[in-house]
Short mmCIF file of C-alpha atoms and ligand atoms in Angstrom, two decimals:
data_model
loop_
_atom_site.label_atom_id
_atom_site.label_comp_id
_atom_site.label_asym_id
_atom_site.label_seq_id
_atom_site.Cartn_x
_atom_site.Cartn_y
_atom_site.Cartn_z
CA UNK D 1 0.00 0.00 0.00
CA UNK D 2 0.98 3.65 -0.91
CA UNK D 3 1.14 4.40 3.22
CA UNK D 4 3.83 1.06 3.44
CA UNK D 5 5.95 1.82 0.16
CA UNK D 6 6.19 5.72 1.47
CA UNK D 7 7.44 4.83 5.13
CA UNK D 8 9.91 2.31 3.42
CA UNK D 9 11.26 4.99 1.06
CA UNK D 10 11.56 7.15 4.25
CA UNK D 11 13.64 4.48 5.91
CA UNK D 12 15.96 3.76 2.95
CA UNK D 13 16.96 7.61 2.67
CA UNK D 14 16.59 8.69 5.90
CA UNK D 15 20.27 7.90 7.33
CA UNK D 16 21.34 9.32 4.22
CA UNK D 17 19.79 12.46 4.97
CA UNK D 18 21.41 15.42 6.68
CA UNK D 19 20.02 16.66 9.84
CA UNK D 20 19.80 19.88 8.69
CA UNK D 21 17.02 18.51 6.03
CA UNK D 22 14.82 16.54 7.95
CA UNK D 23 14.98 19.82 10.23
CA UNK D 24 13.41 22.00 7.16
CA UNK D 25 10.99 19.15 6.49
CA UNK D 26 9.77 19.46 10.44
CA UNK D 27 9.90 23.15 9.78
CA UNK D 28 7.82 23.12 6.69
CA UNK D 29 5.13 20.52 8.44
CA UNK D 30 4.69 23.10 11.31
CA UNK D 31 4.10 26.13 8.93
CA UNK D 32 1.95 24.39 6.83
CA UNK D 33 0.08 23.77 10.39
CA UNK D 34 0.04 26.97 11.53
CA UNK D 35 -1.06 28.45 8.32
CA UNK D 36 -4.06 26.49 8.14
CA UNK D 37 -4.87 27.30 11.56
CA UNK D 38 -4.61 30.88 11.48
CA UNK D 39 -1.69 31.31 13.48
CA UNK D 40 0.75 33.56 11.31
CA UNK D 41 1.39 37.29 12.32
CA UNK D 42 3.37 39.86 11.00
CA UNK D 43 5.69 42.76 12.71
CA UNK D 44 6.41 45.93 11.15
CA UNK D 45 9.73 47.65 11.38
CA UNK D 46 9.65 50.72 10.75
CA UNK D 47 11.95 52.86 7.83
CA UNK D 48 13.04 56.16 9.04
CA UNK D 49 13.95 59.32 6.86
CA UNK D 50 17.43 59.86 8.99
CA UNK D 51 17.63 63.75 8.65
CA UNK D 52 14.16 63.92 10.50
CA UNK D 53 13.27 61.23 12.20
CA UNK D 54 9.87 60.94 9.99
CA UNK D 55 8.75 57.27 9.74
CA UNK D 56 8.91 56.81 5.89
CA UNK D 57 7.25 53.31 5.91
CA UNK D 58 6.80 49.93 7.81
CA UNK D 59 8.05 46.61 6.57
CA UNK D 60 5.66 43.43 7.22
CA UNK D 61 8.06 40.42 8.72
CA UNK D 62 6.75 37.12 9.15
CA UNK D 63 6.25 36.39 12.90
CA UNK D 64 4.91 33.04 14.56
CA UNK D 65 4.23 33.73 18.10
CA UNK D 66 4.01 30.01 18.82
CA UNK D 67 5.55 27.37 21.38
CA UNK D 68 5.89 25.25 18.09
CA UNK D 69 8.78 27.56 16.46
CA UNK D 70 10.45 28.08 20.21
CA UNK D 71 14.10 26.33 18.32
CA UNK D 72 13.51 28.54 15.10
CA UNK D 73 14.67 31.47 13.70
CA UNK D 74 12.57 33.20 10.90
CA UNK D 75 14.99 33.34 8.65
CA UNK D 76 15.17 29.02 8.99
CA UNK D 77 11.32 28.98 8.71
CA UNK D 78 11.59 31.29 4.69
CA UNK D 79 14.45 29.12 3.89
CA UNK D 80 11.98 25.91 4.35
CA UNK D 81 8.93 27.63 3.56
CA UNK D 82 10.96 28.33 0.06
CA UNK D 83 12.57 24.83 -0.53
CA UNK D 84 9.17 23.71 0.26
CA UNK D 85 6.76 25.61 -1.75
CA UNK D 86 4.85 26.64 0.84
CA UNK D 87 6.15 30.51 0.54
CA UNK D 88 3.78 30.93 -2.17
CA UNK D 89 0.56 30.70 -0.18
CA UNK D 90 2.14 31.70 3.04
CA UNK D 91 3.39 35.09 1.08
CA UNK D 92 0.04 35.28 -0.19
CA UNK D 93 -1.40 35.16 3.33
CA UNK D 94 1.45 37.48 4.38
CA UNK D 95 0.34 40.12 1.29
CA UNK D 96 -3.33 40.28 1.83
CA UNK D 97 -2.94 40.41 6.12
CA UNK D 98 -0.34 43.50 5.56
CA UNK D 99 -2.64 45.50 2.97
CA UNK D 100 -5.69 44.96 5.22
CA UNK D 101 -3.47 46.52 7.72
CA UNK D 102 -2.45 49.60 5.99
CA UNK D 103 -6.08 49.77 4.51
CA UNK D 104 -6.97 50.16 8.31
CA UNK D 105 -4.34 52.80 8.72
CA UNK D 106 -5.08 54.77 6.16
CA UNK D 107 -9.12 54.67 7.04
CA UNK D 108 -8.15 55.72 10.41
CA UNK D 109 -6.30 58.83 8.89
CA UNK D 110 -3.12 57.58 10.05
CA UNK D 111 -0.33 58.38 7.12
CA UNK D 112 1.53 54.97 6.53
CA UNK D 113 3.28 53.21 3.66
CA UNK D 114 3.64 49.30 3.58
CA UNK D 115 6.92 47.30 2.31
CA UNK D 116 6.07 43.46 1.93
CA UNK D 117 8.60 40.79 1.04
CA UNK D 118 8.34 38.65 -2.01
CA UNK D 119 9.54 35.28 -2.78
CA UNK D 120 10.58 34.71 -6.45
CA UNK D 121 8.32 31.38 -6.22
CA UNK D 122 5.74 33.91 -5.91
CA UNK D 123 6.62 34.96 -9.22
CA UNK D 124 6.61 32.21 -10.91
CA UNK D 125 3.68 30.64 -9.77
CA UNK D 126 1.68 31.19 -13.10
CA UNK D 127 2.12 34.54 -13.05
CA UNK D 128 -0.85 35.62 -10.36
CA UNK D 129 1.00 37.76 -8.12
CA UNK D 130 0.14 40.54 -10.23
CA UNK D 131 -3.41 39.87 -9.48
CA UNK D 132 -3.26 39.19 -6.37
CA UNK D 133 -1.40 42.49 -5.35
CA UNK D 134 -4.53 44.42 -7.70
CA UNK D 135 -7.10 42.71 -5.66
CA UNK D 136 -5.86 43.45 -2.37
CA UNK D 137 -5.42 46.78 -3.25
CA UNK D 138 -9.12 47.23 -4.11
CA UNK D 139 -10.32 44.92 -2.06
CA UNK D 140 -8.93 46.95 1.20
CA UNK D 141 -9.55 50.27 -0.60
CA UNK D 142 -5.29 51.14 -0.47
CA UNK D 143 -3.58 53.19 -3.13
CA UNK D 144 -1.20 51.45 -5.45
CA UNK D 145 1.46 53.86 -4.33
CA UNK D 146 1.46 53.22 -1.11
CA UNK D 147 3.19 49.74 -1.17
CA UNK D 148 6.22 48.57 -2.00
CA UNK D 149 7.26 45.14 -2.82
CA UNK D 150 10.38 43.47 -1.76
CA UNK D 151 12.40 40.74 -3.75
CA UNK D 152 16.30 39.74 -2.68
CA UNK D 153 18.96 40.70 -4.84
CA UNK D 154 19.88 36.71 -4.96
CA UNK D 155 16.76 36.06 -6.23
CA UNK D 156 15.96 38.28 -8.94
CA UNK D 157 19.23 37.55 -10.18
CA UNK D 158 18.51 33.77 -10.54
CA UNK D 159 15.92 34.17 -13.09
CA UNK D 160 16.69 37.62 -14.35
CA UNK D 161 14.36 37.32 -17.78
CA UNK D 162 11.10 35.90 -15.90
CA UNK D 163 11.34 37.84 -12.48
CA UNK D 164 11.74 41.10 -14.69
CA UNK D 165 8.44 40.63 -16.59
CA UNK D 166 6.34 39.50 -13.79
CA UNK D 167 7.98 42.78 -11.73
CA UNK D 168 7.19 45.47 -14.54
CA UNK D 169 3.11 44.21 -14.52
CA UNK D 170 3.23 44.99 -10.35
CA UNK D 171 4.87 48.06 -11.32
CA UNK D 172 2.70 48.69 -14.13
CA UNK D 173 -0.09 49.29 -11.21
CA UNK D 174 1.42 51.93 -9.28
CA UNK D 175 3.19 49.76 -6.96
CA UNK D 176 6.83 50.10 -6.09
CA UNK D 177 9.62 47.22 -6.34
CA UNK D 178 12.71 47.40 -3.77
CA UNK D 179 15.65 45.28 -4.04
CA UNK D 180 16.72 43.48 -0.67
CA UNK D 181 19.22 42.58 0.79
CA UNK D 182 21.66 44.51 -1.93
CA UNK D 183 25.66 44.23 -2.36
CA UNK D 184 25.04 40.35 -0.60
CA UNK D 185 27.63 38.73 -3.23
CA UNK D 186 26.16 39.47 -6.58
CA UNK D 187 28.45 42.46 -7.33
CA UNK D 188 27.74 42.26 -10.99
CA UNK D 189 26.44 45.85 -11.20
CA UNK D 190 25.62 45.32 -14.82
CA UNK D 191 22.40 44.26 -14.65
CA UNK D 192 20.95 47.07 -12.63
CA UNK D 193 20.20 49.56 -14.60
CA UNK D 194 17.95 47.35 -16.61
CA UNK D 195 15.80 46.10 -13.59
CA UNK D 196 12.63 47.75 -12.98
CA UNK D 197 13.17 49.32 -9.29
CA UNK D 198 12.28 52.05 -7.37
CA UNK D 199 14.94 51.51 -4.36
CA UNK D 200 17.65 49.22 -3.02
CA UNK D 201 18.03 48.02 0.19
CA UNK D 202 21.50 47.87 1.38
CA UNK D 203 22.45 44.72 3.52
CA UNK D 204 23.02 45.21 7.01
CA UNK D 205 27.08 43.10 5.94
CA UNK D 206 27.26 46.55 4.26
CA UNK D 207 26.38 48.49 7.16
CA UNK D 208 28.63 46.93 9.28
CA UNK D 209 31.82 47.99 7.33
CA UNK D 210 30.66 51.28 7.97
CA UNK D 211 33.42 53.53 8.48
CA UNK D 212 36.11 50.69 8.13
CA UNK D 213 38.66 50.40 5.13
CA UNK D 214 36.57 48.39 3.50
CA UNK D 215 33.49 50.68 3.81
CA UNK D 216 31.90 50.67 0.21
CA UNK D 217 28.33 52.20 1.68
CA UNK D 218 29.47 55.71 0.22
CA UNK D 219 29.48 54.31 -3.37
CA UNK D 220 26.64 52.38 -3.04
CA UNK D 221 24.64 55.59 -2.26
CA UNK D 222 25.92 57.44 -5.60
CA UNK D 223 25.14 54.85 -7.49
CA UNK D 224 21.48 54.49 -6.12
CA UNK D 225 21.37 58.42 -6.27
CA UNK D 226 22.79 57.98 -10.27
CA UNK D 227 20.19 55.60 -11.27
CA UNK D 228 17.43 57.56 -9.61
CA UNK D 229 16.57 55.09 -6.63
CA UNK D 230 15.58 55.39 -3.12
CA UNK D 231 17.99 53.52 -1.11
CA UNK D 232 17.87 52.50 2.21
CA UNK D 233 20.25 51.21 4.91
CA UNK D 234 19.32 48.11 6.99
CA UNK D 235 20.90 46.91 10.05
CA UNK D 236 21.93 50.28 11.43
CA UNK D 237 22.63 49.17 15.19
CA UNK D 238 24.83 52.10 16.83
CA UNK D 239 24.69 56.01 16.66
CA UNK D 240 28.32 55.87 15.41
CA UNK D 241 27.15 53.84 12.34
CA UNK D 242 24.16 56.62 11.97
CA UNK D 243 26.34 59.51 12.30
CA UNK D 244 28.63 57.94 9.50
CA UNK D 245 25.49 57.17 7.25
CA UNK D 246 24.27 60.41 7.58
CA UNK D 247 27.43 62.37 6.96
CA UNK D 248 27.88 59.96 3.50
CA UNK D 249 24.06 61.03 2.46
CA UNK D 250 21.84 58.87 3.54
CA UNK D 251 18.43 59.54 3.38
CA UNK D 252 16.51 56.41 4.51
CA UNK D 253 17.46 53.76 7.63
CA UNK D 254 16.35 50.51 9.02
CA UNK D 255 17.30 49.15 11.95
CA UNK D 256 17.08 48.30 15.76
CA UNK D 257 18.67 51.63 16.73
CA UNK D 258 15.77 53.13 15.04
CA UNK D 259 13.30 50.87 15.86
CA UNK D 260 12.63 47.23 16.50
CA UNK D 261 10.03 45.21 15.11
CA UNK D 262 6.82 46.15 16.64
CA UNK D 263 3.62 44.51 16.98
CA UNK D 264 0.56 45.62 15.71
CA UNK D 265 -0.29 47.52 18.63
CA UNK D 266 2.93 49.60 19.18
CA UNK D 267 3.35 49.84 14.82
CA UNK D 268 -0.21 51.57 15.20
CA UNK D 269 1.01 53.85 17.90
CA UNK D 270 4.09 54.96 16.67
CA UNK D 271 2.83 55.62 13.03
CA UNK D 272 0.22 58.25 14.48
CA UNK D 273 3.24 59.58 16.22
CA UNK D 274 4.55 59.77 12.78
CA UNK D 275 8.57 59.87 14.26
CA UNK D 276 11.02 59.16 15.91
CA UNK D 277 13.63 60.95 18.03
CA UNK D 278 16.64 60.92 16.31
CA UNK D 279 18.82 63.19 18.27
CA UNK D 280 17.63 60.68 21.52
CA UNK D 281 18.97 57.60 20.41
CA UNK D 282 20.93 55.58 22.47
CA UNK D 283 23.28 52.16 21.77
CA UNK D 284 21.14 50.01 23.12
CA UNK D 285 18.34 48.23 21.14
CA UNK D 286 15.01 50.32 22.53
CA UNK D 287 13.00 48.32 24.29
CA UNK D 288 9.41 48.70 22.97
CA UNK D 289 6.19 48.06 24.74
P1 C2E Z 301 14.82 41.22 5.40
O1 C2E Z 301 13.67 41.39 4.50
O2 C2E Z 301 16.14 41.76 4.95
O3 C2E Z 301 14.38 41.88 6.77
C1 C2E Z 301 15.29 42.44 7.68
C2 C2E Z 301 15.65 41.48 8.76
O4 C2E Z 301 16.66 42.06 9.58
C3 C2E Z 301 14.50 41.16 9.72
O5 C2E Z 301 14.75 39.86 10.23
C4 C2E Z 301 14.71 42.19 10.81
O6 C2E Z 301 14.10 41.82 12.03
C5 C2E Z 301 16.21 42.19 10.91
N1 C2E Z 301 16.77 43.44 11.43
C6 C2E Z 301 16.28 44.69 11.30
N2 C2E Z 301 17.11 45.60 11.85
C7 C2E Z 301 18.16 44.91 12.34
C8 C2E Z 301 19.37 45.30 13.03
O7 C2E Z 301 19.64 46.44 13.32
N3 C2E Z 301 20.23 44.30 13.36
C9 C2E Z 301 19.98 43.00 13.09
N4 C2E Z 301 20.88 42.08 13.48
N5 C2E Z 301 18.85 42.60 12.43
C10 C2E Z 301 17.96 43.55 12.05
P2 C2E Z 301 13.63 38.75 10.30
O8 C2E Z 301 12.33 39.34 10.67
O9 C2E Z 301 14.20 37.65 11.13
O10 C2E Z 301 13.51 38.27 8.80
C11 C2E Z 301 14.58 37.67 8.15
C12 C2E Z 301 14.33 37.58 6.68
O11 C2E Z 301 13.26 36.69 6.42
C13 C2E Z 301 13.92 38.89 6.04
O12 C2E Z 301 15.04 39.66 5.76
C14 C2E Z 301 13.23 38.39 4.80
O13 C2E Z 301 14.18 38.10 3.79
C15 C2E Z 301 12.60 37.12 5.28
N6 C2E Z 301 11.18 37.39 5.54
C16 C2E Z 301 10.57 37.87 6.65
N7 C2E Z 301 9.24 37.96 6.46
C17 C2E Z 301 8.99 37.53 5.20
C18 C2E Z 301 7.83 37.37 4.39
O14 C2E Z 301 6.70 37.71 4.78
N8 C2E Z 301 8.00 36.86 3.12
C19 C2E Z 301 9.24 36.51 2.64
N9 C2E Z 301 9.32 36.02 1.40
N10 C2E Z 301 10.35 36.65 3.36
C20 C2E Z 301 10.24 37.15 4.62
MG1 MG Z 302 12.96 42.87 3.43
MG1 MG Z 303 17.15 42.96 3.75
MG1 MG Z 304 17.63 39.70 4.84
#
């Protein structure tokens, strides 16, 4: 029987399998679990404008406030939920929860833009992101402009050709495309003038080197600033790093000097603030209600 032959096949490759595998499987198996019941949630971390503290917009992260992820990290959960297949209708859970937000937001006059992160499966999965992103858009009465899409540097790059076409429709609707996770080993620069973006966001490995010999943040800026994007710095940890940044020009910063990752609570609170203190900010991550 199909039961018997699958638990033998599992016992002939099992001690051939790494631990590390099996440990994505069990990852994927508890996603797919909590997805179905309902037990995803999202943070947003906010994006500052660094010369006034303005909160420029919020980026939805994947959150699972569950005893069943106590051992993982999110960034172990993705990985799975990508080798697995599952990102597709977990990002599409993650798209339409995060514009229902901001449609909220915005209908309780509180100014707010959204950043969401995209998987490339996402893209390729017949082509319906486009679609999906238009009806959640009506659907929660938000303004195309108003969200931005995120997609990693590593994979755009993988299928340069396909990711490109499915990326101009969503930008064909107003919507803006960001590139994550930038200068993270794929230092062909070639390619990116021909990408359709409206910002880059540089990795917090970048940020880092702030400062240091090896500090090439300065000439990432002019190049964003050359090609006409928005760029933004992730990772920024200490004032010394944000004193650097902002003496090389930048505009826009991410990171837990600036804020953490808030619930949906404190998120709501601090956008009808509307800033943050820069000129307050002390080296220790804030801690947040
Ligand atoms: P990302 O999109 O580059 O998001 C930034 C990550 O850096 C987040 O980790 C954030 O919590 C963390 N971070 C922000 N500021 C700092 C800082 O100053 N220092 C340090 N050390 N870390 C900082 P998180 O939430 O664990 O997410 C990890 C990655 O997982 C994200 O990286 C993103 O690639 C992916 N991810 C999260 N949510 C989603 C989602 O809904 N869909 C998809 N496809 N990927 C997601
Ligand atoms: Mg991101
Ligand atoms: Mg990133
Ligand atoms: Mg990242």
């Amino acid at each position: 029987r199909a039961k018997e032959s699958g638990r033998d096949r599992v016992s002939v490759f099992e001690p051939a399998m790494h631990a590390s595998a099996l440990r994505r499987l069990d990852a994927a198996a508890r996603l797919r679990h909590a997805l179905a019941h309902d037990r995803l949630s999202l943070a947003y971390q906010p994006i500052v404008d660094l010369r006034t503290g303005e909160i420029y917009a919020v980026e939805a992260l994947l959150r699972f406030d569950h005893e069943d992820f106590a051992d993982w990290t999110v960034t172990e959960v993705i990985e799975a939920a990508e080798e697995s297949g599952l990102i597709v209708p977990v990002g599409g859970w993650v798209l339409d929860s995060a514009v229902q937000m901001l449609g909220q937001w915005l209908r309780a006059g509180i100014r707010a833009r959204l950043n969401v992160n995209v998987s490339a499966r996402q893209l390729e999965s017949g082509g319906e992101l486009a679609l999906q992103v238009e009806n959640a858009l009506i659907c929660y009465g938000v303004p195309a402009d108003m969200l931005c899409l995120e997609i990693t540097e590593h994979q755009l790059v993988r299928d340069l050709d396909h990711t490109t076409v499915e990326l101009e429709k969503i930008r064909r609707l107003g919507v803006r495309v960001a590139l994550d996770d930038f200068g993270t080993g794929y230092s062909s620069l070639s390619y990116l003038p021909r990408l359709p973006l409206d910002s880059l966001k540089i990795d917090r490995a970048l940020t880092c080197r702030v400062g240091s010999a090896r500090d090439t943040l300065p000439a990432v800026l002019r190049l964003g600033r050359d090609l006409g994007l928005a760029v933004v710095v992730e990772g920024i940890e200490r004032h010394d790093q944000l004193v650097l940044l902002k003496a090389s020009g930048a505009v826009l910063g991410q990171g837990h000097l600036l804020s953490l990752p808030l619930g949906e609570r404190a998120a709501t609170d601090l956008l009808r603030i509307g800033s943050i203190r820069i000129e307050n900010l002390v080296d220790v991550v804030p801690s947040r209600p």
